[in-house]
Amino acid sequence: MIRCARVLLLALIFVGVMSRMPPKVAQAQIEDSVLTIELDPTFAVEWMDLLYQRVMVEGYNPPSAARLYGYAGVTLYESVVWGIPTNRSLVGQLNGLNDLPYPDEAVYDWTTVANAALNTTLNGLMYEAGSETHDALNAFYADQISKQGDEIDEDVLNRSLQYGQELGKGILAWADTDNYRETRDLEYEIPTGDPALWVATNPDLAPLEPFWGDIRTFALDYTAVCDVQLDMPFSDAADSTFYQQALEVMNTGDDLDRERRDIAAYWLDNLGETGTPAGHWLLIENQLVDHLNLTLDVAAQMYGMTNMAMADAFTSCWGLKYRVLLLRPETYIQEYISPRWRPYITTPMFPEYPSGHSVVSGAAAEMLTTLFGQVAFTDTAKEQFGMAPRSFTSFDAAAQEAAISRLYGGIHYRVAIENGVDMGECVANHLLDRIVMNQITQGE
């Protein structure tokens, strides 16, 4: 399986934006440093799991969490890329990423580089987090460095730590220009005057991230490049498609069997209670490391590409949500069909179209399928919350279940679900078209 995974990854050679390559590192560095392919990715899995847990504790919302996962994926990949002779840096390929520190002509331990870079980057990105989160990050980092210190030369350890910290600072400087901080305190007023417009279902809560579409994407040329426009005109006529889709939501919600209730709960991934929808797929990635017996080089590419796809999926989705501003099924049903109706899942505080679960799941599944092909797997991500594992015949099967769970929950029309999956797949394919990780090999 791992050989197949590498073949598929090496096939990701596309005509795209050419990377600004730093001066070539001496071959001695590659020959004397242990290659990334020979390294155990367990520490990377543990970092991603720790990040998931801290996102959950701190209550990061879905778009913000996906952003953190995206930068974590880039940090991991850039930390180990110089130990993958066939691969290229993301510098010059991602939006705004014009420069990063690169290693000297010396021997490095790529695991130590990654530990230092991830600790620096995550502490900086989570500047709003409490001391408990920073203590947890630093404690894990110290434990990792202690382990590495017992195995490698002190000079190599110190050199690797210094480079990792410099790399982390470089990624933080890049992240600081993505418009995140600038959108924190902007005020938003929900438009009114059209019956199709979104109405706040909980006036005590502020709209969630109304300016997220202004966040810089990782690799999409522009936020709206994958928009799938709403193709269902608003109508309150009983024979209209809009009415019929709302009726489907109501009837489905009124007739939920145990299986559909379980599916709705399994993919709920609420902020503050879990690591959010992108975090669910991050935990699936963690499971794939063991399931596919991945080495660090392949794992780093997986986290880099999939996490960026999920981050751009949320930026793309949220941009369209606040441009379309479509009312939720709960609002429509109570106004035109059944005044006392309530959904199985509480309606969240952001517009209806498209479905965020559908977009992010479509993006993650498309990327993972491109990387690894059709993979049957059992997802154990929710065991920590007392839920039984669920088995899937493919990544797409999992994405489709995640998407339809929002119909079962009563919070999305079918059009938002189906178009959302298409939108997510588009996001993943745009990244695949633009980003070149592997060099083209020239024959002898």
Short mmCIF file of C-alpha atoms in Angstrom, two decimals:
data_model
loop_
_atom_site.label_atom_id
_atom_site.label_comp_id
_atom_site.label_asym_id
_atom_site.label_seq_id
_atom_site.Cartn_x
_atom_site.Cartn_y
_atom_site.Cartn_z
CA MET A 1 0.00 0.00 0.00
CA ILE A 2 2.80 2.45 0.87
CA ARG A 3 4.49 1.85 -2.51
CA CYS A 4 1.19 2.64 -4.21
CA ALA A 5 0.86 5.81 -2.13
CA ARG A 6 4.31 7.02 -3.21
CA VAL A 7 3.60 6.29 -6.85
CA LEU A 8 0.43 8.36 -6.65
CA LEU A 9 2.21 11.19 -4.88
CA LEU A 10 4.98 11.19 -7.47
CA ALA A 11 2.27 11.46 -10.11
CA LEU A 12 1.32 14.88 -8.71
CA ILE A 13 3.41 16.69 -11.30
CA PHE A 14 1.46 19.48 -12.88
CA VAL A 15 2.23 22.46 -15.08
CA GLY A 16 1.69 25.29 -12.61
CA VAL A 17 3.28 28.21 -10.87
CA MET A 18 7.03 27.53 -10.78
CA SER A 19 8.59 27.79 -7.36
CA ARG A 20 11.21 30.39 -6.56
CA MET A 21 13.91 27.94 -5.56
CA PRO A 22 16.53 29.01 -3.01
CA PRO A 23 20.21 28.34 -3.75
CA LYS A 24 20.81 24.60 -4.04
CA VAL A 25 21.87 23.02 -0.79
CA ALA A 26 25.14 21.09 -1.04
CA GLN A 27 24.68 17.44 -1.90
CA ALA A 28 26.65 16.53 1.20
CA GLN A 29 23.78 17.77 3.30
CA ILE A 30 21.36 15.37 1.60
CA GLU A 31 23.82 12.50 1.78
CA ASP A 32 24.80 12.98 5.43
CA SER A 33 21.39 13.90 6.85
CA VAL A 34 18.96 11.05 7.39
CA LEU A 35 16.38 11.31 4.61
CA THR A 36 12.78 12.08 5.50
CA ILE A 37 11.64 8.79 3.97
CA GLU A 38 13.54 6.95 6.71
CA LEU A 39 11.89 8.86 9.59
CA ASP A 40 8.98 7.83 11.79
CA PRO A 41 5.96 10.17 11.44
CA THR A 42 4.55 9.37 14.90
CA PHE A 43 5.63 12.74 16.29
CA ALA A 44 3.74 14.51 13.48
CA VAL A 45 0.57 12.57 14.26
CA GLU A 46 0.94 13.55 17.91
CA TRP A 47 1.38 17.23 17.02
CA MET A 48 -1.77 17.16 14.89
CA ASP A 49 -3.72 15.43 17.64
CA LEU A 50 -2.49 17.97 20.19
CA LEU A 51 -3.54 20.80 17.88
CA TYR A 52 -7.00 19.21 17.52
CA GLN A 53 -7.36 19.02 21.30
CA ARG A 54 -6.30 22.63 21.82
CA VAL A 55 -8.65 23.84 19.07
CA MET A 56 -11.45 22.06 20.92
CA VAL A 57 -10.53 23.45 24.34
CA GLU A 58 -10.10 27.00 23.06
CA GLY A 59 -13.34 26.87 21.07
CA TYR A 60 -11.92 27.93 17.72
CA ASN A 61 -14.72 28.18 15.17
CA PRO A 62 -14.67 26.04 11.99
CA PRO A 63 -13.02 28.53 9.59
CA SER A 64 -10.42 29.60 12.18
CA ALA A 65 -9.63 25.99 13.05
CA ALA A 66 -9.16 25.08 9.38
CA ARG A 67 -6.74 28.00 9.05
CA LEU A 68 -4.66 26.65 11.94
CA TYR A 69 -4.61 23.17 10.44
CA GLY A 70 -3.56 24.63 7.09
CA TYR A 71 -0.57 26.45 8.52
CA ALA A 72 0.38 23.40 10.57
CA GLY A 73 0.42 21.29 7.40
CA VAL A 74 2.59 23.78 5.55
CA THR A 75 4.96 24.03 8.52
CA LEU A 76 5.43 20.28 8.71
CA TYR A 77 6.07 19.96 4.98
CA GLU A 78 8.52 22.86 4.79
CA SER A 79 10.37 21.46 7.83
CA VAL A 80 11.22 18.18 6.14
CA VAL A 81 11.23 19.01 2.41
CA TRP A 82 15.03 19.37 2.26
CA GLY A 83 15.24 15.74 3.34
CA ILE A 84 13.17 14.68 0.30
CA PRO A 85 15.58 14.96 -2.65
CA THR A 86 12.80 14.77 -5.27
CA ASN A 87 10.61 17.47 -3.72
CA ARG A 88 10.25 21.22 -3.94
CA SER A 89 9.49 23.93 -1.42
CA LEU A 90 6.13 25.68 -1.46
CA VAL A 91 7.89 29.06 -1.59
CA GLY A 92 6.71 30.91 -4.67
CA GLN A 93 3.75 28.58 -5.08
CA LEU A 94 1.43 29.70 -2.28
CA ASN A 95 -0.21 33.12 -2.14
CA GLY A 96 2.10 35.62 -0.48
CA LEU A 97 4.78 33.05 0.38
CA ASN A 98 7.74 34.68 -1.33
CA ASP A 99 10.55 33.65 0.98
CA LEU A 100 11.43 31.36 3.88
CA PRO A 101 14.71 30.53 5.62
CA TYR A 102 16.50 27.56 4.12
CA PRO A 103 19.15 25.32 5.68
CA ASP A 104 22.90 25.80 5.48
CA GLU A 105 25.30 23.29 3.96
CA ALA A 106 25.32 21.04 7.01
CA VAL A 107 23.72 17.99 8.57
CA TYR A 108 20.22 18.35 10.04
CA ASP A 109 17.77 16.16 11.90
CA TRP A 110 14.48 16.81 10.14
CA THR A 111 12.38 15.54 13.05
CA THR A 112 13.97 18.13 15.32
CA VAL A 113 13.53 20.84 12.70
CA ALA A 114 9.83 20.00 12.45
CA ASN A 115 9.34 19.92 16.22
CA ALA A 116 10.92 23.36 16.61
CA ALA A 117 9.05 24.84 13.65
CA LEU A 118 5.66 23.48 14.72
CA ASN A 119 6.08 24.69 18.28
CA THR A 120 7.09 28.17 17.10
CA THR A 121 4.33 28.41 14.52
CA LEU A 122 1.48 27.07 16.66
CA ASN A 123 2.36 29.18 19.70
CA GLY A 124 2.43 32.25 17.46
CA LEU A 125 -0.75 31.47 15.56
CA MET A 126 -2.68 30.72 18.76
CA TYR A 127 -1.82 34.07 20.34
CA GLU A 128 -5.40 34.38 21.60
CA ALA A 129 -5.24 31.05 23.45
CA GLY A 130 -4.93 30.69 27.21
CA SER A 131 -1.79 29.78 29.11
CA GLU A 132 -2.93 26.16 29.42
CA THR A 133 -2.69 25.75 25.65
CA HIS A 134 0.76 27.33 25.40
CA ASP A 135 1.94 25.23 28.34
CA ALA A 136 0.66 22.09 26.59
CA LEU A 137 2.44 22.97 23.35
CA ASN A 138 5.69 23.78 25.10
CA ALA A 139 5.58 20.69 27.31
CA PHE A 140 5.08 18.40 24.32
CA TYR A 141 7.88 20.18 22.46
CA ALA A 142 10.27 19.81 25.38
CA ASP A 143 9.51 16.10 25.61
CA GLN A 144 10.15 15.63 21.89
CA ILE A 145 13.46 17.49 22.01
CA SER A 146 14.54 15.49 25.04
CA LYS A 147 13.95 12.28 23.10
CA GLN A 148 15.87 13.55 20.08
CA GLY A 149 18.72 14.76 22.27
CA ASP A 150 19.32 11.20 23.39
CA GLU A 151 19.68 10.00 19.80
CA ILE A 152 21.59 12.64 17.80
CA ASP A 153 24.77 14.68 18.05
CA GLU A 154 24.50 17.88 20.09
CA ASP A 155 25.72 20.07 17.22
CA VAL A 156 23.13 18.58 14.86
CA LEU A 157 20.43 19.01 17.52
CA ASN A 158 21.23 22.69 18.13
CA ARG A 159 21.57 23.47 14.43
CA SER A 160 18.24 21.78 13.73
CA LEU A 161 16.52 23.59 16.58
CA GLN A 162 17.78 26.95 15.34
CA TYR A 163 16.70 26.31 11.77
CA GLY A 164 13.27 25.05 12.89
CA GLN A 165 12.69 28.14 15.00
CA GLU A 166 13.74 30.44 12.15
CA LEU A 167 11.48 28.57 9.76
CA GLY A 168 8.56 28.86 12.20
CA LYS A 169 9.11 32.60 12.49
CA GLY A 170 9.17 32.88 8.72
CA ILE A 171 5.83 31.09 8.43
CA LEU A 172 4.39 33.31 11.16
CA ALA A 173 5.47 36.42 9.27
CA TRP A 174 3.71 35.07 6.18
CA ALA A 175 0.57 34.14 8.16
CA ASP A 176 0.46 37.62 9.69
CA THR A 177 -0.33 39.07 6.25
CA ASP A 178 -3.40 36.90 5.52
CA ASN A 179 -5.90 39.49 6.86
CA TYR A 180 -6.90 37.40 9.89
CA ARG A 181 -6.11 40.00 12.53
CA GLU A 182 -7.68 42.78 10.47
CA THR A 183 -11.04 40.97 10.37
CA ARG A 184 -11.30 40.29 14.11
CA ASP A 185 -13.13 43.44 15.19
CA LEU A 186 -15.11 44.41 12.11
CA GLU A 187 -18.82 45.01 12.66
CA TYR A 188 -21.44 43.32 10.52
CA GLU A 189 -25.10 44.13 10.05
CA ILE A 190 -27.36 41.45 8.58
CA PRO A 191 -29.12 42.79 5.46
CA THR A 192 -32.92 42.85 5.41
CA GLY A 193 -35.74 43.57 3.00
CA ASP A 194 -35.87 40.38 0.91
CA PRO A 195 -37.76 37.24 2.00
CA ALA A 196 -34.91 35.06 0.68
CA LEU A 197 -32.34 36.66 2.98
CA TRP A 198 -30.84 34.92 5.98
CA VAL A 199 -32.45 35.71 9.32
CA ALA A 200 -30.55 35.16 12.57
CA THR A 201 -32.04 32.12 14.30
CA ASN A 202 -30.38 33.10 17.58
CA PRO A 203 -30.31 36.91 17.90
CA ASP A 204 -28.22 36.62 21.08
CA LEU A 205 -25.24 35.38 19.03
CA ALA A 206 -23.19 37.36 16.53
CA PRO A 207 -22.95 36.13 12.92
CA LEU A 208 -20.01 33.74 12.63
CA GLU A 209 -17.06 35.09 10.63
CA PRO A 210 -18.94 37.29 8.14
CA PHE A 211 -15.64 38.59 6.72
CA TRP A 212 -13.88 35.23 6.36
CA GLY A 213 -14.12 35.47 2.58
CA ASP A 214 -11.55 38.28 2.86
CA ILE A 215 -8.93 35.96 4.36
CA ARG A 216 -6.11 35.22 1.94
CA THR A 217 -6.35 31.72 0.51
CA PHE A 218 -3.39 29.36 0.51
CA ALA A 219 -3.46 28.48 -3.18
CA LEU A 220 -6.77 29.46 -4.80
CA ASP A 221 -6.23 32.24 -7.31
CA TYR A 222 -9.10 34.11 -5.67
CA THR A 223 -11.74 33.24 -3.09
CA ALA A 224 -14.65 32.84 -5.51
CA VAL A 225 -12.86 30.75 -8.15
CA CYS A 226 -14.79 27.59 -7.16
CA ASP A 227 -18.17 29.19 -6.44
CA VAL A 228 -21.13 27.03 -7.44
CA GLN A 229 -23.90 29.57 -7.73
CA LEU A 230 -27.28 28.87 -6.19
CA ASP A 231 -29.44 27.55 -9.02
CA MET A 232 -32.72 27.33 -7.11
CA PRO A 233 -34.82 30.53 -7.24
CA PHE A 234 -36.57 31.51 -4.03
CA SER A 235 -40.31 30.87 -3.98
CA ASP A 236 -43.02 30.23 -1.42
CA ALA A 237 -45.26 28.45 -3.95
CA ALA A 238 -46.03 24.87 -2.90
CA ASP A 239 -45.13 23.50 -6.34
CA SER A 240 -41.74 25.29 -6.50
CA THR A 241 -38.41 23.50 -6.12
CA PHE A 242 -37.52 25.72 -3.18
CA TYR A 243 -40.66 24.77 -1.28
CA GLN A 244 -40.18 21.09 -2.11
CA GLN A 245 -36.59 21.09 -0.87
CA ALA A 246 -37.68 22.76 2.36
CA LEU A 247 -40.45 20.19 2.68
CA GLU A 248 -37.86 17.43 2.25
CA VAL A 249 -35.87 18.88 5.15
CA MET A 250 -38.96 18.94 7.35
CA ASN A 251 -40.17 15.46 6.42
CA THR A 252 -36.70 13.98 6.83
CA GLY A 253 -36.35 15.57 10.24
CA ASP A 254 -39.74 14.33 11.34
CA ASP A 255 -38.95 10.73 10.37
CA LEU A 256 -35.39 10.13 11.56
CA ASP A 257 -34.55 6.54 12.36
CA ARG A 258 -31.72 5.54 14.71
CA GLU A 259 -29.17 5.25 11.92
CA ARG A 260 -29.82 8.76 10.60
CA ARG A 261 -29.75 10.25 14.10
CA ASP A 262 -26.41 8.54 14.65
CA ILE A 263 -25.05 9.92 11.38
CA ALA A 264 -26.21 13.44 12.20
CA ALA A 265 -24.52 13.25 15.60
CA TYR A 266 -21.36 11.58 14.30
CA TRP A 267 -20.54 14.41 11.89
CA LEU A 268 -21.81 17.23 14.12
CA ASP A 269 -18.31 18.44 15.12
CA ASN A 270 -19.47 21.49 17.04
CA LEU A 271 -16.98 24.19 18.00
CA GLY A 272 -16.00 24.01 21.64
CA GLU A 273 -17.10 20.37 21.80
CA THR A 274 -14.82 18.91 19.11
CA GLY A 275 -11.98 20.06 16.87
CA THR A 276 -14.54 21.20 14.23
CA PRO A 277 -15.35 19.56 10.84
CA ALA A 278 -11.86 20.08 9.41
CA GLY A 279 -10.49 18.57 12.61
CA HIS A 280 -12.54 15.43 12.04
CA TRP A 281 -10.78 14.96 8.71
CA LEU A 282 -7.46 15.77 10.39
CA LEU A 283 -8.04 12.84 12.73
CA ILE A 284 -8.82 10.67 9.70
CA GLU A 285 -5.43 11.73 8.29
CA ASN A 286 -3.82 10.69 11.56
CA GLN A 287 -5.42 7.27 11.27
CA LEU A 288 -4.19 6.90 7.68
CA VAL A 289 -0.57 7.20 8.81
CA ASP A 290 -0.92 3.84 10.54
CA HIS A 291 -3.52 2.36 8.18
CA LEU A 292 -1.32 2.97 5.11
CA ASN A 293 1.99 2.57 6.94
CA LEU A 294 3.15 6.02 5.82
CA THR A 295 6.69 7.28 6.28
CA LEU A 296 7.31 10.91 7.19
CA ASP A 297 7.84 12.10 3.62
CA VAL A 298 4.42 10.89 2.47
CA ALA A 299 2.69 11.93 5.69
CA ALA A 300 4.08 15.47 5.40
CA GLN A 301 2.78 15.78 1.85
CA MET A 302 -0.62 14.46 2.95
CA TYR A 303 -0.94 16.93 5.84
CA GLY A 304 0.33 19.79 3.70
CA MET A 305 -1.98 19.28 0.74
CA THR A 306 -5.10 18.12 2.58
CA ASN A 307 -4.94 20.73 5.31
CA MET A 308 -4.45 23.55 2.80
CA ALA A 309 -7.39 22.22 0.79
CA MET A 310 -9.60 22.27 3.87
CA ALA A 311 -8.51 25.78 4.82
CA ASP A 312 -9.20 27.11 1.32
CA ALA A 313 -12.49 25.21 1.28
CA PHE A 314 -13.69 27.16 4.31
CA THR A 315 -12.54 30.50 2.92
CA SER A 316 -14.26 29.78 -0.37
CA CYS A 317 -17.42 28.50 1.32
CA TRP A 318 -17.71 31.37 3.78
CA GLY A 319 -17.16 33.94 1.07
CA LEU A 320 -20.10 32.52 -0.88
CA LYS A 321 -22.27 32.15 2.22
CA TYR A 322 -22.17 35.85 2.93
CA ARG A 323 -22.63 36.80 -0.72
CA VAL A 324 -25.71 34.62 -1.24
CA LEU A 325 -27.11 35.18 2.30
CA LEU A 326 -29.78 32.51 1.93
CA LEU A 327 -32.26 31.88 4.73
CA ARG A 328 -32.09 28.64 6.68
CA PRO A 329 -34.63 25.79 6.35
CA GLU A 330 -35.82 26.43 9.90
CA THR A 331 -36.78 30.00 8.99
CA TYR A 332 -38.49 29.04 5.73
CA ILE A 333 -40.40 26.09 7.18
CA GLN A 334 -41.71 28.09 10.13
CA GLU A 335 -42.80 30.91 7.81
CA TYR A 336 -44.42 28.91 4.99
CA ILE A 337 -45.05 25.31 6.11
CA SER A 338 -45.15 24.59 9.84
CA PRO A 339 -44.72 27.42 12.40
CA ARG A 340 -43.74 25.14 15.30
CA TRP A 341 -41.18 22.99 13.48
CA ARG A 342 -37.67 22.63 14.89
CA PRO A 343 -34.61 20.89 13.38
CA TYR A 344 -32.88 17.93 15.02
CA ILE A 345 -29.66 19.98 15.24
CA THR A 346 -29.65 23.59 16.40
CA THR A 347 -29.31 25.92 13.42
CA PRO A 348 -25.87 27.63 13.49
CA MET A 349 -25.38 31.38 13.26
CA PHE A 350 -24.32 31.83 9.66
CA PRO A 351 -26.12 31.74 6.30
CA GLU A 352 -27.36 28.56 4.66
CA TYR A 353 -25.66 28.26 1.28
CA PRO A 354 -23.46 26.32 0.69
CA SER A 355 -23.03 23.65 3.37
CA GLY A 356 -19.66 24.01 5.10
CA HIS A 357 -19.54 20.32 6.01
CA SER A 358 -20.10 19.45 2.36
CA VAL A 359 -17.44 21.80 1.00
CA VAL A 360 -14.72 20.80 3.46
CA SER A 361 -15.54 17.09 3.17
CA GLY A 362 -15.58 17.26 -0.61
CA ALA A 363 -12.17 18.96 -0.59
CA ALA A 364 -10.61 16.54 1.90
CA ALA A 365 -11.97 13.43 0.19
CA GLU A 366 -10.91 14.60 -3.28
CA MET A 367 -7.39 15.34 -2.08
CA LEU A 368 -7.00 12.07 -0.17
CA THR A 369 -8.35 10.07 -3.11
CA THR A 370 -5.88 11.74 -5.45
CA LEU A 371 -3.04 10.96 -3.06
CA PHE A 372 -3.94 7.39 -2.13
CA GLY A 373 -6.66 6.14 -4.46
CA GLN A 374 -9.74 4.23 -3.30
CA VAL A 375 -9.12 3.32 0.34
CA ALA A 376 -11.55 1.50 2.62
CA PHE A 377 -11.11 2.53 6.23
CA THR A 378 -12.73 2.57 9.64
CA ASP A 379 -12.96 5.99 11.24
CA THR A 380 -12.33 5.96 14.99
CA ALA A 381 -12.21 9.75 15.38
CA LYS A 382 -15.26 9.93 17.62
CA GLU A 383 -14.37 7.14 20.02
CA GLN A 384 -13.00 9.80 22.37
CA PHE A 385 -16.57 11.14 22.57
CA GLY A 386 -18.12 7.75 23.24
CA MET A 387 -19.26 7.10 19.65
CA ALA A 388 -18.76 3.82 17.84
CA PRO A 389 -16.39 3.76 14.82
CA ARG A 390 -17.89 3.97 11.36
CA SER A 391 -16.54 2.12 8.32
CA PHE A 392 -16.40 3.48 4.76
CA THR A 393 -15.51 1.96 1.42
CA SER A 394 -13.77 5.16 0.25
CA PHE A 395 -13.00 8.75 1.21
CA ASP A 396 -15.83 9.87 -1.05
CA ALA A 397 -18.26 7.62 0.81
CA ALA A 398 -17.27 9.31 4.06
CA ALA A 399 -17.63 12.76 2.49
CA GLN A 400 -21.08 11.93 1.15
CA GLU A 401 -22.20 10.76 4.59
CA ALA A 402 -20.79 13.87 6.24
CA ALA A 403 -22.64 16.02 3.72
CA ILE A 404 -26.03 14.29 3.96
CA SER A 405 -25.80 14.39 7.75
CA ARG A 406 -26.72 18.08 7.51
CA LEU A 407 -30.01 17.20 5.81
CA TYR A 408 -30.71 14.72 8.60
CA GLY A 409 -29.91 17.45 11.09
CA GLY A 410 -32.44 19.77 9.47
CA ILE A 411 -30.06 22.64 8.79
CA HIS A 412 -29.38 22.48 5.02
CA TYR A 413 -31.37 22.13 1.82
CA ARG A 414 -30.23 19.41 -0.55
CA VAL A 415 -28.95 22.01 -3.04
CA ALA A 416 -26.52 23.36 -0.46
CA ILE A 417 -25.25 19.84 0.22
CA GLU A 418 -24.83 18.63 -3.35
CA ASN A 419 -23.39 21.87 -4.71
CA GLY A 420 -21.19 22.12 -1.63
CA VAL A 421 -19.49 18.78 -2.33
CA ASP A 422 -18.87 19.86 -5.93
CA MET A 423 -17.39 23.12 -4.68
CA GLY A 424 -15.04 21.31 -2.30
CA GLU A 425 -13.83 18.99 -5.03
CA CYS A 426 -13.12 22.04 -7.18
CA VAL A 427 -11.02 23.57 -4.39
CA ALA A 428 -8.91 20.43 -4.06
CA ASN A 429 -8.37 20.20 -7.81
CA HIS A 430 -7.30 23.83 -8.04
CA LEU A 431 -4.62 23.13 -5.44
CA LEU A 432 -3.54 20.02 -7.30
CA ASP A 433 -3.30 21.99 -10.54
CA ARG A 434 -1.28 24.79 -8.98
CA ILE A 435 1.06 23.17 -6.44
CA VAL A 436 4.08 21.16 -7.56
CA MET A 437 5.65 19.13 -4.77
CA ASN A 438 7.66 16.65 -6.84
CA GLN A 439 10.29 17.56 -9.40
CA ILE A 440 10.05 16.21 -12.94
CA THR A 441 12.67 13.52 -13.34
CA GLN A 442 14.99 13.81 -16.35
CA GLY A 443 16.12 10.58 -17.95
CA GLU A 444 19.81 9.71 -18.09
#
